[in-house]
Amino acid sequence: MRRLLDALYDGAAWLAALFMVGLLAMVLLAIVSRLLHFHVPGTDAYAGYLMAASGFLALAHTLKRGEHIRVTLLLSRLQGGARRGIEVWALAAATALAALFAFYSVRLAWQSRQFNDISTGNDATPLWIPQLGMAIGTSILLIAFIDELVLELRGQRSHEVPDEATRNE
Amino acid sequence: MTPGRPKSLAPPRGAGAKRLGGCMSDLAITALLIVSLFLILGSGVWIGLTLSGVAWIGMQLFSSRPAGDAMAVTIWGSASSWTLTALPLFVWMGEILFRTRLSQDMFRGLAPWMQALPGRLLHVNVAGCTLFAAVSGSSAATCATIGKMSLPELARRGYPDGISIGSLAGAGTLGLLIPPSIIMIVYGVSAEVSIAQLFIAGVLPGLMLALLFSGYLVVWALMNPSKVPPRDAPMSFGAKLRESRHLIPVMLLIAAVLGSIYGGIATATEAAALGVVGSLIISAAQGSLNWQTFKESLLGGTRLYCMIALILSGAAFLTLAMGYIGLPRHLAEWIATLGLSPFGLLAVLMLFYIVLGCFLDGISMVVLTMGVILPTVQKAGIDPLWFGIFVVLVVEMAQITPPVGFNLFVLQGMTKREIGWIARVTFPFFLLMVAAVGLIYFVPEIVTWLPAQMRR
């Protein structure tokens, strides 16, 4: 089970990284096409879709690496039972919110498919296809939060803070 | 539906008051929401999720529109918006450069020229951060990249820790002000100001701040001559020039990224893509590009972007919900009745951001407050472009105020010193930033002149 879950998070992260490379390629294509005067319709919209897919698919992996930020002012000052209590509360609240996020993301993609929503840009993409990334990414995030909550309740969750998290912004 | 910002979803004026009736209960519920926002944030729930959670509750209370569907549509619109695509690319570029030998090269290229100045190699911190800021969008990354090289070199030569660490923490914040800048992209998207214009507007204030920092180091050195170690062995002018060849790669990268934006040949996103390619080329030319570093920078950049994206998603939905609550409008009307001068308003906002910066990181601060504060600012007749630079400067200050200041965290990790001590040695630089805010207030052309040249 553990290995299956980790493979799920890592697989999604690799897919996210692939979409990041795709985003770069799409923007470069837009530059080249302008320089060489040929027209590729919808590069802007595709770049947006690729960015969205990359961001959503990496959610769970980023959570597992402890790189999503939260205010730890209080947590870092607590010890033992009080700390555990707050951790369980934070994880439970986050799990509920992630469930909300995942449910409505899946619903959005589903409805776009039902009503045949098409992008009004010149890419004319059926919107459910790019929205699939959001639906899948948020669902995996929900799984990751449940996973973390269970680990915390069993006392198996590690509380290490990675160095990388401090390099943001 | 276009992938643009979901502006069309903006609620009609006064839509919120209907369901609950009475202005008092509106105010009470708004206050309750703000208190619960800070309680949930304080208890360690992830910031992005907290924002969308509070927005969801607010919408349930204030509007008859289904909150969940509005959330999904709004978040989808903001997460796939083309204006934002510059952000992940600049983040990735920073991750690539962090894994190159660029900081060593910059130290070698800059150090010979700084020997003659009072304060000598301390100026490498300022000049190095200024240069690196022009290829990096983040102040913590600027601080980490330059400090990795300059702190050990300065300590080896006997410079006092206090001034070398303080000047690095201060100058590191230039990463936000000198373009490219992640926080400017975030501001530009929230405030609907051209990112390219914001970038160019940041150049002169950034250089001015760098001069202020260097000027302070000169004064400090003249007042404490005994604390400045002797200069290194003198070098001939030709030797200095030869050492400067190490600066060529970073100069070329700056020219490609900023030059293409200023010249109007590339959008911010396209400049970012050029920057990623340029960074990969530099990395390859130095021999530091291999599968391992490429993989680390790509995954690191993806995670960093993902972290920011989660906050932006929550904030996009919160901004929509606040529109239903009518908070921005109420606030703007209330502040208008106070009869504050623009100066008074800005002074209050500066204090507000510095206090907020004690608890939140810069991006969360900007996205959380922009939806509420911008209407007030526009009503007061303040140019949103100028206000963007003001916000960036104030957020920079927040980066070096404890207990939450990312530059302080970075330096704490690098030096193993206590955060209170680092904040103390950084304090003079904090005051210099306050002075810089005063300067751009009294001489707004420092901000607006360069972008106006670009428009022609």
XYZ file of C-alpha atoms in Angstrom, chain B residues 67-441:
375
model
C -20.231 28.179 -3.607
C -18.583 24.951 -4.696
C -19.127 25.448 -8.410
C -18.026 29.079 -8.180
C -14.872 27.863 -6.442
C -14.000 25.345 -9.158
C -14.641 27.780 -12.024
C -12.705 30.623 -10.366
C -9.740 28.450 -9.465
C -9.657 26.923 -12.943
C -9.710 30.393 -14.491
C -6.856 31.695 -12.366
C -4.742 28.528 -12.573
C -4.883 28.399 -16.381
C -4.552 32.132 -17.028
C -1.966 33.065 -19.630
C -0.652 36.099 -17.688
C 0.516 33.783 -14.942
C 2.655 31.574 -17.199
C 5.719 33.764 -16.602
C 5.731 32.650 -12.979
C 6.542 28.916 -13.244
C 9.187 29.649 -15.870
C 10.990 32.255 -13.748
C 10.784 29.900 -10.764
C 12.376 27.115 -12.808
C 15.076 29.484 -14.103
C 16.010 30.371 -10.525
C 16.276 26.691 -9.635
C 18.627 26.082 -12.566
C 20.887 29.030 -11.718
C 21.003 28.018 -8.050
C 22.682 24.786 -9.163
C 25.385 26.441 -11.296
C 28.751 27.962 -10.367
C 27.359 31.438 -11.062
C 27.927 32.708 -7.515
C 31.638 31.799 -7.539
C 32.027 33.467 -10.900
C 30.302 36.606 -9.731
C 32.488 36.841 -6.627
C 35.649 36.514 -8.733
C 34.450 39.065 -11.235
C 33.261 41.661 -8.718
C 35.767 41.428 -5.863
C 38.780 43.111 -7.587
C 36.745 46.267 -8.266
C 35.513 46.653 -4.705
C 38.919 46.715 -2.971
C 39.369 50.463 -3.303
C 35.995 51.417 -1.786
C 35.697 52.049 1.953
C 34.124 48.853 3.185
C 35.941 46.859 0.470
C 34.502 43.396 -0.142
C 31.326 44.108 1.818
C 30.172 45.798 -1.361
C 30.355 42.434 -3.131
C 27.220 41.476 -1.203
C 25.343 44.478 -2.552
C 26.697 44.378 -6.108
C 26.354 40.588 -6.294
C 22.768 40.638 -5.072
C 21.926 43.469 -7.477
C 23.273 41.527 -10.449
C 21.794 38.220 -9.407
C 18.451 39.877 -8.684
C 18.321 40.785 -12.364
C 18.135 37.100 -13.273
C 16.283 35.822 -10.224
C 12.706 36.419 -9.192
C 13.069 35.693 -5.531
C 14.818 37.387 -2.649
C 15.411 34.244 -0.630
C 17.079 32.600 -3.657
C 19.209 35.719 -4.229
C 20.245 35.725 -0.600
C 21.087 32.005 -0.653
C 22.971 32.064 -3.958
C 25.179 35.067 -3.173
C 25.650 34.165 0.486
C 26.789 30.645 -0.388
C 29.975 32.207 -1.773
C 30.410 35.615 -0.135
C 29.857 34.725 3.541
C 32.710 32.182 3.788
C 35.038 34.428 1.748
C 34.312 37.466 3.926
C 34.675 35.494 7.160
C 38.020 34.069 5.956
C 39.350 37.593 5.412
C 38.192 38.714 8.869
C 35.199 40.926 8.125
C 32.918 41.191 11.191
C 29.994 38.750 10.944
C 27.431 41.371 11.932
C 27.956 43.667 8.973
C 28.527 40.923 6.383
C 25.377 39.034 7.360
C 23.332 42.213 7.792
C 24.319 43.606 4.415
C 23.580 40.265 2.746
C 20.121 40.014 4.322
C 19.353 43.572 3.280
C 20.726 43.322 -0.248
C 19.103 39.925 -0.767
C 15.716 41.633 -0.736
C 16.682 43.337 -4.005
C 15.699 40.019 -5.588
C 12.078 41.097 -5.280
C 12.488 44.672 -6.453
C 14.828 44.226 -9.396
C 13.052 42.341 -12.183
C 12.265 39.557 -12.869
C 10.284 39.288 -9.688
C 7.788 36.647 -8.636
C 5.956 38.996 -6.325
C 5.531 41.528 -9.149
C 3.927 38.843 -11.312
C 1.576 38.018 -8.456
C 0.757 41.702 -7.965
C 0.363 42.310 -11.693
C -2.103 39.441 -12.020
C -4.132 40.521 -8.965
C -4.144 44.225 -9.829
C -4.345 43.815 -13.624
C -1.243 45.888 -14.198
C 1.111 44.991 -17.068
C 3.837 42.723 -15.715
C 6.352 44.019 -18.267
C 5.708 47.603 -17.093
C 6.032 46.598 -13.448
C 9.337 44.898 -14.182
C 10.768 47.974 -15.851
C 9.383 50.228 -13.104
C 11.366 48.231 -10.539
C 14.768 48.847 -12.146
C 15.527 52.400 -10.945
C 14.149 51.963 -7.401
C 16.220 48.761 -7.181
C 19.419 50.516 -8.235
C 18.612 53.382 -5.859
C 18.197 50.977 -2.971
C 21.483 49.272 -3.875
C 23.200 52.682 -3.791
C 21.649 53.418 -0.396
C 22.981 50.098 0.937
C 26.456 50.733 -0.487
C 26.414 54.286 0.852
C 25.625 52.981 4.310
C 28.517 50.490 4.057
C 30.877 53.354 3.108
C 29.741 55.397 6.111
C 30.027 52.382 8.387
C 33.543 51.651 7.131
C 34.672 55.263 7.623
C 33.320 55.226 11.166
C 34.813 51.839 12.056
C 38.151 51.796 10.178
C 39.655 49.295 12.627
C 37.023 46.671 11.788
C 37.724 46.594 8.043
C 40.417 44.035 7.209
C 43.314 45.017 4.887
C 42.828 44.730 1.153
C 43.911 41.726 -0.885
C 47.091 41.870 -2.954
C 46.690 44.667 -5.512
C 45.924 43.724 -9.090
C 46.780 45.520 -12.290
C 43.945 47.091 -14.229
C 44.357 44.515 -16.975
C 44.187 41.660 -14.479
C 41.001 43.122 -13.035
C 39.476 43.302 -16.485
C 40.466 39.710 -17.162
C 38.810 38.579 -13.925
C 35.674 40.392 -15.022
C 35.222 37.945 -17.875
C 33.486 35.744 -15.280
C 30.645 38.257 -15.293
C 29.944 37.846 -18.993
C 27.447 34.948 -18.728
C 25.278 36.696 -16.150
C 25.414 39.962 -18.117
C 24.285 38.186 -21.291
C 21.423 36.572 -19.416
C 20.327 39.934 -17.995
C 20.475 41.451 -21.463
C 18.370 38.628 -22.915
C 15.704 38.707 -20.210
C 15.368 42.392 -19.333
C 16.495 43.723 -22.699
C 13.820 41.784 -24.542
C 11.108 43.088 -22.194
C 12.318 46.698 -22.255
C 12.718 46.644 -26.023
C 9.136 45.452 -26.271
C 10.089 42.420 -28.361
C 9.015 39.884 -25.748
C 6.280 39.568 -23.167
C 7.227 38.685 -19.602
C 6.372 35.022 -20.317
C 8.528 34.908 -23.435
C 11.406 36.557 -21.596
C 11.055 33.904 -18.914
C 11.241 31.144 -21.506
C 14.385 32.746 -22.977
C 15.739 32.926 -19.428
C 15.207 29.199 -18.868
C 16.984 28.376 -22.124
C 19.797 30.829 -21.316
C 20.253 29.369 -17.845
C 20.436 25.863 -19.270
C 23.096 27.065 -21.734
C 25.142 28.697 -18.939
C 24.793 25.582 -16.852
C 25.973 23.431 -19.767
C 28.874 25.767 -20.620
C 30.106 25.538 -17.023
C 29.816 21.780 -17.073
C 27.309 21.721 -14.219
C 24.455 20.479 -16.400
C 23.806 16.764 -16.159
C 20.748 14.584 -15.763
C 20.929 14.856 -11.962
C 20.981 18.680 -11.797
C 18.438 18.981 -14.602
C 16.067 16.624 -12.792
C 16.535 18.384 -9.451
C 15.974 21.829 -10.905
C 12.914 20.713 -12.867
C 11.253 18.930 -9.948
C 12.333 21.643 -7.510
C 10.884 24.316 -9.769
C 7.667 22.359 -10.253
C 7.191 21.972 -6.495
C 7.973 25.612 -5.782
C 5.517 26.700 -8.448
C 2.921 24.255 -7.128
C 3.275 25.707 -3.635
C 2.650 29.212 -4.986
C -0.186 27.978 -7.231
C -2.096 26.527 -4.274
C -1.978 29.892 -2.493
C -2.963 31.741 -5.661
C -5.918 29.383 -6.180
C -7.227 29.959 -2.684
C -6.700 33.690 -3.023
C -8.525 33.883 -6.362
C -11.599 32.315 -4.789
C -11.308 34.456 -1.661
C -11.195 37.604 -3.802
C -14.422 36.530 -5.520
C -16.089 35.764 -2.192
C -15.004 39.099 -0.739
C -16.685 40.788 -3.682
C -19.966 39.160 -2.621
C -19.442 40.186 0.964
C -18.751 43.708 -0.280
C -15.731 44.038 1.959
C -13.523 45.962 -0.499
C -16.299 48.462 -1.200
C -17.178 48.938 2.464
C -13.525 49.405 3.330
C -12.974 51.924 0.544
C -16.038 53.895 1.638
C -15.037 53.768 5.283
C -11.482 54.913 4.589
C -12.826 57.702 2.372
C -14.798 59.037 5.341
C -11.606 59.240 7.409
C -10.312 61.919 5.082
C -6.747 60.547 5.080
C -4.271 62.204 2.734
C -2.559 59.812 0.291
C 0.532 60.143 2.491
C -1.436 59.185 5.585
C -3.060 56.261 3.782
C 0.288 54.945 2.547
C 1.854 55.327 5.981
C -0.990 53.312 7.516
C -0.669 50.658 4.789
C 3.089 50.421 5.337
C 2.609 49.791 9.045
C -0.165 47.302 8.273
C 2.054 45.310 5.889
C 5.019 45.313 8.239
C 2.830 43.935 11.027
C 1.215 41.399 8.673
C 4.702 40.436 7.473
C 5.518 39.307 10.975
C 3.173 36.367 10.436
C 2.786 35.772 6.700
C 5.074 35.357 3.722
C 5.133 37.980 0.978
C 3.027 36.190 -1.642
C 0.265 35.338 0.814
C 0.304 38.940 2.020
C -0.117 40.359 -1.462
C -2.813 37.973 -2.665
C -4.722 38.159 0.589
C -4.911 41.948 0.714
C -4.977 43.122 -2.907
C -8.652 42.397 -3.519
C -9.557 44.426 -0.455
C -7.069 47.260 -0.609
C -6.857 48.084 -4.325
C -10.278 49.779 -4.571
C -9.291 52.036 -1.665
C -5.970 52.854 -3.254
C -7.527 53.605 -6.624
C -10.165 55.769 -4.982
C -7.385 57.785 -3.378
C -5.991 58.432 -6.846
C -2.779 56.434 -6.429
C -1.249 55.036 -9.633
C -1.517 51.200 -9.489
C 1.877 50.863 -11.181
C 3.524 53.043 -8.532
C 1.578 51.242 -5.807
C 2.960 47.926 -7.094
C 6.518 49.078 -6.469
C 5.477 50.432 -3.073
C 3.974 47.057 -2.149
C 7.081 45.208 -3.306
C 9.312 47.471 -1.193
C 7.121 46.992 1.852
C 7.002 43.231 1.305
C 10.789 43.312 1.112
C 10.847 44.846 4.559
C 8.619 42.032 5.740
C 11.225 39.567 4.451
C 13.661 40.761 7.096
C 11.347 41.219 10.073
C 11.084 38.406 12.615
C 9.505 36.046 13.457
C 8.540 35.219 9.850
C 11.038 36.541 7.331
C 12.280 34.249 4.613
C 15.654 35.932 4.224
C 16.178 35.538 7.956
C 15.301 31.828 7.675
C 17.749 31.365 4.813
C 20.544 33.088 6.717
C 19.695 31.177 9.857
C 20.113 27.953 7.906
C 23.419 29.117 6.417
C 25.046 30.671 9.486
C 23.440 28.717 12.363
C 23.024 32.040 14.179
C 19.972 32.958 16.197
C 17.197 34.654 14.244
C 16.964 37.562 16.716
C 20.643 38.348 16.250
C 20.331 38.260 12.462
C 17.310 40.578 12.634
C 19.317 42.989 14.809
C 22.286 43.245 12.435
C 19.834 43.692 9.559
C 17.936 46.521 11.230
C 19.968 49.429 9.708
C 19.092 48.055 6.266
C 15.445 47.926 7.253
C 15.638 51.659 8.046
C 17.249 52.302 4.653
C 14.237 50.657 3.009
C 11.908 52.945 4.927
C 13.984 55.820 3.541
C 13.628 54.349 0.036
C 9.829 54.308 0.397
C 10.003 57.978 1.395
C 12.144 58.750 -1.654
C 9.781 57.122 -4.146
C 6.878 58.914 -2.474
